[in-house]
Coordinates of N, CA and C in Angstrom, one line a residue:
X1 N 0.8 -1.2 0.0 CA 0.0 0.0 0.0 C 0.9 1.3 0.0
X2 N 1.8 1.1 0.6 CA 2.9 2.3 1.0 C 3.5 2.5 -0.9
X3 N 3.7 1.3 -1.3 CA 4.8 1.6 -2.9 C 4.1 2.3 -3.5
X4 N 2.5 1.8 -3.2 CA 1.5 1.9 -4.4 C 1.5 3.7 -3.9
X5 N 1.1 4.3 -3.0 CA 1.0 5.5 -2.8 C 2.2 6.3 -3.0
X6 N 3.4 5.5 -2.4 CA 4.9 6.0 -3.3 C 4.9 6.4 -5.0
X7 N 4.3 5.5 -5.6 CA 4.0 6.0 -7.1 C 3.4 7.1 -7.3
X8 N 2.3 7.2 -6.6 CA 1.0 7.9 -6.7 C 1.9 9.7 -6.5
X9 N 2.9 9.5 -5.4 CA 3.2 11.0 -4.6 C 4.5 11.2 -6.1
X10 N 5.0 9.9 -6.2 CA 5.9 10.3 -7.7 C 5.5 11.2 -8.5
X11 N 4.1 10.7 -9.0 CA 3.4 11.1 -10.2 C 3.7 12.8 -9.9
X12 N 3.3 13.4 -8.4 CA 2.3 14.2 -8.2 C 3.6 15.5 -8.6
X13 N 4.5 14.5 -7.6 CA 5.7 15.5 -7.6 C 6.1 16.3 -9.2
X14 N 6.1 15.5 -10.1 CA 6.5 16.1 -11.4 C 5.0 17.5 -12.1
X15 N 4.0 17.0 -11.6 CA 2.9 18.4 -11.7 C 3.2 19.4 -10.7
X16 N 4.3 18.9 -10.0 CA 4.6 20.4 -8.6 C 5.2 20.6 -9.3
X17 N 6.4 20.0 -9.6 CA 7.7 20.2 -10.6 C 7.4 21.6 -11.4
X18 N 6.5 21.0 -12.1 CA 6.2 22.0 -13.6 C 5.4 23.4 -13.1
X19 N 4.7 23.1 -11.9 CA 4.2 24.2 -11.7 C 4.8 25.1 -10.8
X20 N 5.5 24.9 -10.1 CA 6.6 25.7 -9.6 C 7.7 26.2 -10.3
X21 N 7.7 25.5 -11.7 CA 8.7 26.2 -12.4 C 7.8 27.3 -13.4
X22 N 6.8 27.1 -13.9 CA 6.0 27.9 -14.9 C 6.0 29.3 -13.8
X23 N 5.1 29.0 -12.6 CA 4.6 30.0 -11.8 C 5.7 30.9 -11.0
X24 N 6.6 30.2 -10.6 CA 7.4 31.1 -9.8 C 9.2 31.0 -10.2
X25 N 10.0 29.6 -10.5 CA 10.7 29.9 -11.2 C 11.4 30.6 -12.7
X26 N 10.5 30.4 -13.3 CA 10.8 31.1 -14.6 C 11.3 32.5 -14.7
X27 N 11.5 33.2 -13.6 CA 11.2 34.7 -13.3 C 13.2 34.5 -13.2
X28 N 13.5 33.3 -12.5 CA 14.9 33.3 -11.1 C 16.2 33.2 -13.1
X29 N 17.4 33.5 -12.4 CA 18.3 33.1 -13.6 C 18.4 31.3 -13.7
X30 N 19.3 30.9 -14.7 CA 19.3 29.5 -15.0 C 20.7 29.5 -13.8
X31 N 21.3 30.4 -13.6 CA 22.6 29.6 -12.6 C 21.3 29.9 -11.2
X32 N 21.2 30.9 -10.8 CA 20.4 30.6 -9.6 C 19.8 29.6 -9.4
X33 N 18.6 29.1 -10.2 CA 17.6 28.2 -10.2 C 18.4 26.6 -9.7
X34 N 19.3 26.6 -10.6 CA 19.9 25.2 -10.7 C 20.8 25.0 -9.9
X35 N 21.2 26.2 -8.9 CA 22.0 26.2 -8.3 C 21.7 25.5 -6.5
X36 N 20.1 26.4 -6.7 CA 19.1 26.0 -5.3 C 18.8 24.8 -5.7
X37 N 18.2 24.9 -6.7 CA 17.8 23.1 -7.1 C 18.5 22.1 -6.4
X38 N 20.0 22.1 -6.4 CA 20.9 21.3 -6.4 C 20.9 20.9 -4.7
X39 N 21.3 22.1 -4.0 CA 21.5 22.6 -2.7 C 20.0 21.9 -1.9
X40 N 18.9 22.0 -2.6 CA 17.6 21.8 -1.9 C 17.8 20.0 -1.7
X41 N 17.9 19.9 -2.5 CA 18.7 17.8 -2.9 C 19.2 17.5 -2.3
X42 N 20.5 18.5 -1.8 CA 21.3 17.8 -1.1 C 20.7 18.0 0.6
X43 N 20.4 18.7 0.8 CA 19.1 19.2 1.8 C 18.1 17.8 2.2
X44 N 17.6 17.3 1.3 CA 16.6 16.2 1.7 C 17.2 14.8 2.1
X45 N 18.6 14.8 2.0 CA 19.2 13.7 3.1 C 18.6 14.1 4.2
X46 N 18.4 14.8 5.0 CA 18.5 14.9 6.5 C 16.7 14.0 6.9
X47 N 15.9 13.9 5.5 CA 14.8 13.0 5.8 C 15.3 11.9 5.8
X48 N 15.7 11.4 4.8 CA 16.4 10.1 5.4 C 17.4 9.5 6.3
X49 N 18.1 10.4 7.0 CA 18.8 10.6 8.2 C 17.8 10.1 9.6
X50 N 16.5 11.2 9.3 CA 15.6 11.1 10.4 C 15.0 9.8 10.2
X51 N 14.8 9.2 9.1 CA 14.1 7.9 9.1 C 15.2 6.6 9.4
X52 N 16.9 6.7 9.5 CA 17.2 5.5 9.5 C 17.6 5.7 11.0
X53 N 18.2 7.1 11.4 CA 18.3 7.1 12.9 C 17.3 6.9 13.8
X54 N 15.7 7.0 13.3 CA 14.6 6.6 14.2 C 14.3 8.2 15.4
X55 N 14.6 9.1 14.4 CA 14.6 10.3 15.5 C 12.8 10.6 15.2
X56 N 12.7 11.2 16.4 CA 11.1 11.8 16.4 C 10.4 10.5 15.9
X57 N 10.6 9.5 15.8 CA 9.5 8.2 15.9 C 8.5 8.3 16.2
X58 N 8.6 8.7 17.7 CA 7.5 8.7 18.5 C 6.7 9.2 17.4
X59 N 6.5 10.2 17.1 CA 5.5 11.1 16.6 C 5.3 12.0 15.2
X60 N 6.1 10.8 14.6 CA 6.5 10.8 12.8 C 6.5 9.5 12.3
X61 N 5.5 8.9 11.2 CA 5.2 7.7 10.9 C 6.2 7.5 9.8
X62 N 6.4 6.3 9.9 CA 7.5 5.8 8.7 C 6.9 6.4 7.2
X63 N 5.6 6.1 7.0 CA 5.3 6.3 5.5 C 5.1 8.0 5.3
X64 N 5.2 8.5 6.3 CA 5.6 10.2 5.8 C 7.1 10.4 5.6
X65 N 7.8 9.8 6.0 CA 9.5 10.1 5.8 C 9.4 9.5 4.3
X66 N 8.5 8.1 4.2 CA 9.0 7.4 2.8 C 8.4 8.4 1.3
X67 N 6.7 8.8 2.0 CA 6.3 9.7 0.9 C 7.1 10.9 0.4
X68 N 7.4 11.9 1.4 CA 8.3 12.7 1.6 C 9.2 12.6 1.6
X69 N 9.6 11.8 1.5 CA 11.3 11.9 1.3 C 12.3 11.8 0.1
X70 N 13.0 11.5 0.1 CA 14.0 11.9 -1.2 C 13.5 11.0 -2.6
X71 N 12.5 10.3 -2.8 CA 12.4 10.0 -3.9 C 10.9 11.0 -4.4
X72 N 10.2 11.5 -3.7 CA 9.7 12.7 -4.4 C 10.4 14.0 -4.2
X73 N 10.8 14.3 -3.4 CA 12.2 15.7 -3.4 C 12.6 15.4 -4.9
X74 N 12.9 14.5 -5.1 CA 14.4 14.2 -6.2 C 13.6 13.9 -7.5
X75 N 12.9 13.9 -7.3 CA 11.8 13.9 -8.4 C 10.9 15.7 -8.9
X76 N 11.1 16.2 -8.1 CA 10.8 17.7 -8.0 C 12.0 18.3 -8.5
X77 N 12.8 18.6 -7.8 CA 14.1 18.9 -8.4 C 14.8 18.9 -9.8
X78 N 14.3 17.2 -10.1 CA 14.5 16.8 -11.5 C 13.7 17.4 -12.9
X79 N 12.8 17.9 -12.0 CA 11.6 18.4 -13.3 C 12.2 19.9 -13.4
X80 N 12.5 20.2 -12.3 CA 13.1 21.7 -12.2 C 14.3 22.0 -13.6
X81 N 15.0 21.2 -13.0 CA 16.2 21.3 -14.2 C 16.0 20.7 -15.2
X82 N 14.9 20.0 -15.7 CA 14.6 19.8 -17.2 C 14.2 20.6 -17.8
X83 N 13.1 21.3 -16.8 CA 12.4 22.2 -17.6 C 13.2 23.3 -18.2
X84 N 14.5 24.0 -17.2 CA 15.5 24.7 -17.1 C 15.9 24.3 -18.5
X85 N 16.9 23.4 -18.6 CA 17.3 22.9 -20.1 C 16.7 22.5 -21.3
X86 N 15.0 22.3 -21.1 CA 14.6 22.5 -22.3 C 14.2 23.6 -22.7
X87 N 13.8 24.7 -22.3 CA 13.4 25.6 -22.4 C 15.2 26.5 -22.8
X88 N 16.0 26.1 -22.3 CA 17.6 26.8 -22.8 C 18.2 25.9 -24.4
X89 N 17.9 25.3 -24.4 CA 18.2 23.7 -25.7 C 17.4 24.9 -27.2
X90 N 15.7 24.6 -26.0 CA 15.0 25.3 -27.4 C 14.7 26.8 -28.0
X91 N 15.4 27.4 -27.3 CA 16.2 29.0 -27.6 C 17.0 28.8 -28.7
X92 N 18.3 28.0 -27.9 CA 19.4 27.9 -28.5 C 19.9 27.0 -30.0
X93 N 18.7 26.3 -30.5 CA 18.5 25.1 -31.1 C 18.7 25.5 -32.3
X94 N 19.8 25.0 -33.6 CA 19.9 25.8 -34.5 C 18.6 25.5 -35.2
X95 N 18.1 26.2 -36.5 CA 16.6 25.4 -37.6 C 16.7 24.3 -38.1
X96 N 16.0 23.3 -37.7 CA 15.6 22.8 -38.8 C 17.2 21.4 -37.8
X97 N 17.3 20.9 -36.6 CA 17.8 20.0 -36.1 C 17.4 19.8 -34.6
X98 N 16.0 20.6 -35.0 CA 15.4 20.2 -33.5 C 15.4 18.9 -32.7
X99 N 15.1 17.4 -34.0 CA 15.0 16.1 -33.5 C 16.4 15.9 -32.7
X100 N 17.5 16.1 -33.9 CA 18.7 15.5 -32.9 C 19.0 16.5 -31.7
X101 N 19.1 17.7 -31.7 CA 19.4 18.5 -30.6 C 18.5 17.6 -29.2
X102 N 17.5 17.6 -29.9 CA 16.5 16.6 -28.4 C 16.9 15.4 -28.0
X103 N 17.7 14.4 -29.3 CA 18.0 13.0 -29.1 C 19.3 13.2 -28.4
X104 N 19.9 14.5 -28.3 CA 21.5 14.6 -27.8 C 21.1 15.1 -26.2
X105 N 20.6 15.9 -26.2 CA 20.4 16.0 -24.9 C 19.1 14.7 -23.6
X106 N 19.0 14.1 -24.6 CA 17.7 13.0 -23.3 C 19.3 11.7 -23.5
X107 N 19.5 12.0 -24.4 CA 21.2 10.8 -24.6 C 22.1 11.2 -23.9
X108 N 22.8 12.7 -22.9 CA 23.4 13.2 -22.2 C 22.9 13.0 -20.5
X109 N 21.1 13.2 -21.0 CA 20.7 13.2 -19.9 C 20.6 11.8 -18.9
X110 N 20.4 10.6 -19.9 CA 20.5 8.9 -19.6 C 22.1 9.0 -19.3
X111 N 23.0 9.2 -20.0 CA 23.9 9.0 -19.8 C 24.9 9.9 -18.4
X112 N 24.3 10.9 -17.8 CA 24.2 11.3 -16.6 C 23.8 10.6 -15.4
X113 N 22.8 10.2 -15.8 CA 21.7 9.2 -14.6 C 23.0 8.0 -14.3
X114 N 22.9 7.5 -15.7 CA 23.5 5.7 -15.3 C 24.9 6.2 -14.9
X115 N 25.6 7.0 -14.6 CA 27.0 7.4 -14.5 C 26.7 7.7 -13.3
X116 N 25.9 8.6 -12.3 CA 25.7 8.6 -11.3 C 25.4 7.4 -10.2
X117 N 24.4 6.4 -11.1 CA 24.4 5.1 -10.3 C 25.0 4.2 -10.2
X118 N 26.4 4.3 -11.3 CA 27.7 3.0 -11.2 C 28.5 4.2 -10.1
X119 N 29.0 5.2 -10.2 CA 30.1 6.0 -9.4 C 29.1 5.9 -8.0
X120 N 27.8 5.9 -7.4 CA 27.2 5.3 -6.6 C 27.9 4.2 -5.9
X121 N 27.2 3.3 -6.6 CA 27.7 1.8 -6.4 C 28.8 1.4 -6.2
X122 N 30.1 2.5 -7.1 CA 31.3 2.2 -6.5 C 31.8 2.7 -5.2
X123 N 31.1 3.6 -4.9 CA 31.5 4.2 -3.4 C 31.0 3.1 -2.5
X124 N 29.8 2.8 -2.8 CA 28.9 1.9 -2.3 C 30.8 0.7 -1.4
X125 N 30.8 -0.2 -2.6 CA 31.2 -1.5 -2.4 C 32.7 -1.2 -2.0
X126 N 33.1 0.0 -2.3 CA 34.8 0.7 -2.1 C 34.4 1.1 -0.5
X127 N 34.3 1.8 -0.3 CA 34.0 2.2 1.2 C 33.0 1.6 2.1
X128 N 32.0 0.9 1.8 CA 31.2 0.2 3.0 C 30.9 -1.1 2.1
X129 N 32.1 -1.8 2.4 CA 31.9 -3.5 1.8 C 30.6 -4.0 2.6
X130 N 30.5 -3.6 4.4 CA 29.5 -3.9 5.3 C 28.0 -3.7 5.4
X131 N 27.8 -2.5 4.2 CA 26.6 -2.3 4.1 C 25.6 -2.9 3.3
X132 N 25.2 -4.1 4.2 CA 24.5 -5.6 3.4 C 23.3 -5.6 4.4
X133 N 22.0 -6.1 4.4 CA 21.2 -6.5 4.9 C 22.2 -7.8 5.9
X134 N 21.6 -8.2 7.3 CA 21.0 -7.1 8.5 C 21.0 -6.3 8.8
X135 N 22.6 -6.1 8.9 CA 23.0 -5.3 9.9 C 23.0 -3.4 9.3
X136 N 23.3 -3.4 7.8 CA 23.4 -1.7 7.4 C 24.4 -1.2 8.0
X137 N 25.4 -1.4 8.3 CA 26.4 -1.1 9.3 C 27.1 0.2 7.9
X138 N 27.0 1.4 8.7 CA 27.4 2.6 8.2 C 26.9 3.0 7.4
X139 N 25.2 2.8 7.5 CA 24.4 3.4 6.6 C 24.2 4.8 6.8
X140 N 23.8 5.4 8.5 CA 24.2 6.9 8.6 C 25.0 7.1 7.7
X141 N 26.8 7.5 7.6 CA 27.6 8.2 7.5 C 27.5 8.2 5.7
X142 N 27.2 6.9 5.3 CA 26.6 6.5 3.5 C 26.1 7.9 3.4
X143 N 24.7 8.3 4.3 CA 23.8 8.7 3.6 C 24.5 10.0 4.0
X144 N 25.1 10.4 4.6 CA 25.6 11.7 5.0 C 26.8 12.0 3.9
X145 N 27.6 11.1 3.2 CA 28.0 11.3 2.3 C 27.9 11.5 0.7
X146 N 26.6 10.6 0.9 CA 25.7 11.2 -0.3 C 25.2 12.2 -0.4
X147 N 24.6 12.8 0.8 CA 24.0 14.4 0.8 C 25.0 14.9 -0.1
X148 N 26.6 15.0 1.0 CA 27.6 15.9 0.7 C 28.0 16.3 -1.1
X149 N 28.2 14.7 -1.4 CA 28.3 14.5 -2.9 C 27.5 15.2 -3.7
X150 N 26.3 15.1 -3.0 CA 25.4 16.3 -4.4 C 26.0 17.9 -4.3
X151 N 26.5 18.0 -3.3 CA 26.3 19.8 -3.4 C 27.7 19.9 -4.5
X152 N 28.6 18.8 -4.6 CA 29.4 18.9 -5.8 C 29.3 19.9 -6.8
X153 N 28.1 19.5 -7.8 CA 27.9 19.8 -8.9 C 27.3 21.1 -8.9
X154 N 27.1 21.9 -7.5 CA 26.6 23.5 -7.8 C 28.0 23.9 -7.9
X155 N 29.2 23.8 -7.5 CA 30.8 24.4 -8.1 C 30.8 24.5 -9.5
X156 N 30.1 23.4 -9.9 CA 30.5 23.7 -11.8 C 29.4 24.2 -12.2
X157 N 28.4 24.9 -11.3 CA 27.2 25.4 -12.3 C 27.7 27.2 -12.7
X158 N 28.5 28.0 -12.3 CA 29.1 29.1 -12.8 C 29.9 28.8 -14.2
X159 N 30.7 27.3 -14.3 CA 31.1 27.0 -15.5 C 30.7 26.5 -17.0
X160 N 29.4 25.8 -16.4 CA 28.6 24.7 -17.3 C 27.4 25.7 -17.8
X161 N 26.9 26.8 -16.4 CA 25.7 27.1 -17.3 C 25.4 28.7 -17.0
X162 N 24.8 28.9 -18.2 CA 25.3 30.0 -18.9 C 24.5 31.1 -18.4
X163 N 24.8 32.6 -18.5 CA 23.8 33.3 -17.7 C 22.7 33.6 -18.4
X164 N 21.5 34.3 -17.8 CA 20.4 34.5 -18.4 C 18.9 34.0 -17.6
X165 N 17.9 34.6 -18.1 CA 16.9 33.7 -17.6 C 16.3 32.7 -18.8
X166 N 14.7 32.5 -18.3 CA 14.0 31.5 -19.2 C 13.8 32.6 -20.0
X167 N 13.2 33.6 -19.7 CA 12.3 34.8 -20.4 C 13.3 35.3 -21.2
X168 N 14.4 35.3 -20.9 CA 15.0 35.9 -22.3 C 15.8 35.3 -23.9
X169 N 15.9 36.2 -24.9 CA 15.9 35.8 -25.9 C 17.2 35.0 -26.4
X170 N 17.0 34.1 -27.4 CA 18.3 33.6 -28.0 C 19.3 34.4 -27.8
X171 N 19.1 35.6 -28.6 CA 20.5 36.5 -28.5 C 21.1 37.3 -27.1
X172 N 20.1 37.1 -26.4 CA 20.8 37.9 -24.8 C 21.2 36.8 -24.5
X173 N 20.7 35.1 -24.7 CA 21.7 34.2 -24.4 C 22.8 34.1 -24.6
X174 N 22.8 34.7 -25.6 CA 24.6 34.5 -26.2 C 24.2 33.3 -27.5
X175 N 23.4 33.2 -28.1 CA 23.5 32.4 -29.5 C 23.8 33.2 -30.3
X176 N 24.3 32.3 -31.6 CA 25.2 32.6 -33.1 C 24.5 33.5 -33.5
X177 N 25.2 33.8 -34.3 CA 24.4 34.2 -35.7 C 23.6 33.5 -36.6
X178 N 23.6 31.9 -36.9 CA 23.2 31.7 -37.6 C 21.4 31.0 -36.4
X179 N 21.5 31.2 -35.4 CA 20.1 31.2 -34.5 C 19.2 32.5 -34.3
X180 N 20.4 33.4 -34.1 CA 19.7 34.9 -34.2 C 19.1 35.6 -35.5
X181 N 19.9 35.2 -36.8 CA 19.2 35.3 -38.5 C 17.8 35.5 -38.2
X182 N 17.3 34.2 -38.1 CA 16.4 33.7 -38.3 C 15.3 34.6 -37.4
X183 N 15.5 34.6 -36.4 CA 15.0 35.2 -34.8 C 15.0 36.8 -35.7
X184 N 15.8 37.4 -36.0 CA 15.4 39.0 -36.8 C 14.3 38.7 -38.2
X185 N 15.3 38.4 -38.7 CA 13.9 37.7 -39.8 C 12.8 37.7 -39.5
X186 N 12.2 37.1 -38.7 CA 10.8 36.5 -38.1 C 10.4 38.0 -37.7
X187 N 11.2 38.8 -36.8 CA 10.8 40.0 -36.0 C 10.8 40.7 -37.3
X188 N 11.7 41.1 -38.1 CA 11.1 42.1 -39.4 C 10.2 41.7 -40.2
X189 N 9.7 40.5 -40.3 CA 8.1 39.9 -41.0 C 7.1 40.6 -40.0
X190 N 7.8 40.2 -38.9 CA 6.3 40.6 -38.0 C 6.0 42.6 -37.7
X191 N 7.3 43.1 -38.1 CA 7.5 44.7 -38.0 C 7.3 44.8 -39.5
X192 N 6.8 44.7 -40.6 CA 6.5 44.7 -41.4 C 5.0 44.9 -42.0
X193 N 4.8 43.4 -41.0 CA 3.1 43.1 -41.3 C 2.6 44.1 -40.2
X194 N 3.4 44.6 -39.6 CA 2.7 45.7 -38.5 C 2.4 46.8 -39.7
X195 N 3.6 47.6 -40.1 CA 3.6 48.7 -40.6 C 2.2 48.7 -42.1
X196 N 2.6 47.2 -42.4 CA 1.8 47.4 -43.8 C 0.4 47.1 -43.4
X197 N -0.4 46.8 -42.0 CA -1.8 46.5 -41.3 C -2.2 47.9 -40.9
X198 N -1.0 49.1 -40.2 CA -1.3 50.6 -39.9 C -1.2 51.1 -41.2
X199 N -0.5 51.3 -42.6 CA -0.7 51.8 -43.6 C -2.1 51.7 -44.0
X200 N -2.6 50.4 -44.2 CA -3.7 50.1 -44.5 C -4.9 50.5 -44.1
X201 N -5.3 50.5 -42.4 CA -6.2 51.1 -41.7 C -5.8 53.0 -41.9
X202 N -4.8 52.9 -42.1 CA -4.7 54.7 -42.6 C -5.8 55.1 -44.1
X203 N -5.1 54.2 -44.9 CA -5.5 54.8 -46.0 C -7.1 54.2 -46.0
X204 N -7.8 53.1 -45.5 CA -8.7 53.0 -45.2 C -9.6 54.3 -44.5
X205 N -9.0 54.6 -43.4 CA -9.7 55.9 -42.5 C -9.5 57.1 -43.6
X206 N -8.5 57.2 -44.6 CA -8.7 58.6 -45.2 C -9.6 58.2 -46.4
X207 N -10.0 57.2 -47.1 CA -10.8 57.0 -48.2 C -12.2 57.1 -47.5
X208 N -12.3 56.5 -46.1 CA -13.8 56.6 -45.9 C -14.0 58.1 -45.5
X209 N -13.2 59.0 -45.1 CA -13.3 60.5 -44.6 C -13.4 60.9 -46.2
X210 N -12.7 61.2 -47.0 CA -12.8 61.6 -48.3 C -14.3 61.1 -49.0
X211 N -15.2 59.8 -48.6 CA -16.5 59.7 -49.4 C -17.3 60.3 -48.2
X212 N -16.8 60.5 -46.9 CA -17.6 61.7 -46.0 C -18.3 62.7 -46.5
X213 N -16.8 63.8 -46.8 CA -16.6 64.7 -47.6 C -17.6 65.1 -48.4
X214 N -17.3 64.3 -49.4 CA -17.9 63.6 -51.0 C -19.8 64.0 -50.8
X215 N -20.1 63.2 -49.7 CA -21.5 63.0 -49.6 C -21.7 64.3 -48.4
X216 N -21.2 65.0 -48.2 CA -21.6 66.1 -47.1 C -21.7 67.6 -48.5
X217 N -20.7 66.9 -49.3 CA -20.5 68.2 -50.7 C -21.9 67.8 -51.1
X218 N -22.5 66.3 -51.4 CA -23.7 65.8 -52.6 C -24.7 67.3 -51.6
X219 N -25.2 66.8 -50.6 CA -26.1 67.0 -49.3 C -26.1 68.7 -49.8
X220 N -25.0 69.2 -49.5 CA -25.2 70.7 -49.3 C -25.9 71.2 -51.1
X221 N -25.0 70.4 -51.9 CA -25.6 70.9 -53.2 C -26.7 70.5 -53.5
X222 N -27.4 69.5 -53.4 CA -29.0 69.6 -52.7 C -29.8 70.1 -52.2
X223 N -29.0 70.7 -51.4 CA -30.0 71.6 -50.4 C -30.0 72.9 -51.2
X224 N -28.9 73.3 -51.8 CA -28.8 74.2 -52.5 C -30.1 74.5 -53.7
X225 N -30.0 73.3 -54.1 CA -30.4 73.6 -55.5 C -32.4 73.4 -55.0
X226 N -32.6 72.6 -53.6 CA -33.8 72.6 -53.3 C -33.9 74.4 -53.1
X227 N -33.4 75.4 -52.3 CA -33.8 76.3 -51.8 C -34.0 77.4 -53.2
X228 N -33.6 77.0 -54.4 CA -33.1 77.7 -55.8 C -35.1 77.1 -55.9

């Protein structure tokens, strides 16, 4: 009952995900965002800390530490920085190679994950050969090292990622020329079809004032020729 609702709090987490990023991060830069991201992750060890040391038991149930705890965190977080990088990918994305730009980065992004869970594993079997069912022997200090290990990767987020927010354009990003072309192009069709929509309603507004005119001239020379 606990897995099944474990899935259920998964699901939910990735609709918080999205909506905390639409509603309130989109506003933050891409190094801030990903930077707390990271820091907040490494942050949600101290749930599983409280669940394996048995603190506050008394009056904290196992299946709140399990819902709550780092596999919906880490699933929140995750959505966070996807959304972050798709939304930076599809700025940056030259025309007309959107498929592979997408197949390169979910192939970066797999190949991230499983790289994370063998360098895991090898810490795992390298430093705690003992941590086997019964006993877990140095499962605290495990998990207290895994916190630490995440905050790693916020050192390289001034290197890896680039400044700017979501809201702004390819070119304040810092893309080519041959991304930005296109991006002017589009804006001088659309400053174009502006000017040639206000021409039009112009010379529209002076042709219907001119048969105004026209029919105010018919009117008076009618009246004229009635008072004759």
């Amino acid at each position: 009952s606990v897995y099944s609702w474990l899935g259920v709090a998964s699901m939910l987490s990735i609709v918080a995900g999205t909506t905390l990023y639409s509603s309130y991060f989109v506003r933050w830069r891409f190094r801030t965002m990903l930077a707390s991201a990271q820091l907040f992750l490494a942050l949600t060890g101290i749930v599983d800390l409280i669940f394996v040391t048995r603190l506050w038991a008394s009056w904290l149930p196992d299946w709140a530490l399990i819902l709550f705890g780092d596999t919906v965190f880490t699933t929140i977080v995750d959505r966070l920085g996807d959304m972050a990088f798709f939304i930076f990918c599809a700025k940056l994305c030259p025309p007309k190679v959107e498929g592979s730009m997408f197949a390169l980065q979910m192939g970066l992004s797999n190949f991230g994950s499983n790289a994370g869970l063998y360098l895991g594993t090898a810490i795992l079997e390298i430093f705690y050969p003992k941590l086997h069912a019964p006993e877990f022997e140095g499962l605290t200090s495990y998990i207290t090292l895994r916190s630490a290990l995440r905050l790693l990767p916020i050192l390289l987020v001034p290197f890896l990622v680039p400044r700017g927010r979501p809201s702004d354009s390819a070119k304040e990003l810092g893309a080519g020329q041959a991304i930005t072309a296109e991006a002017d192009e589009e804006e001088q069709g659309v400053e174009e079809k502006t000017d040639l929509s206000h021409r039009t309603s112009v010379e529209a507004g002076d042709d219907e004032a001119a048969a105004a005119d026209d029919n105010d001239d018919v009117d008076d020379s009618n009246a004229a020729e009635q008072k004759v």
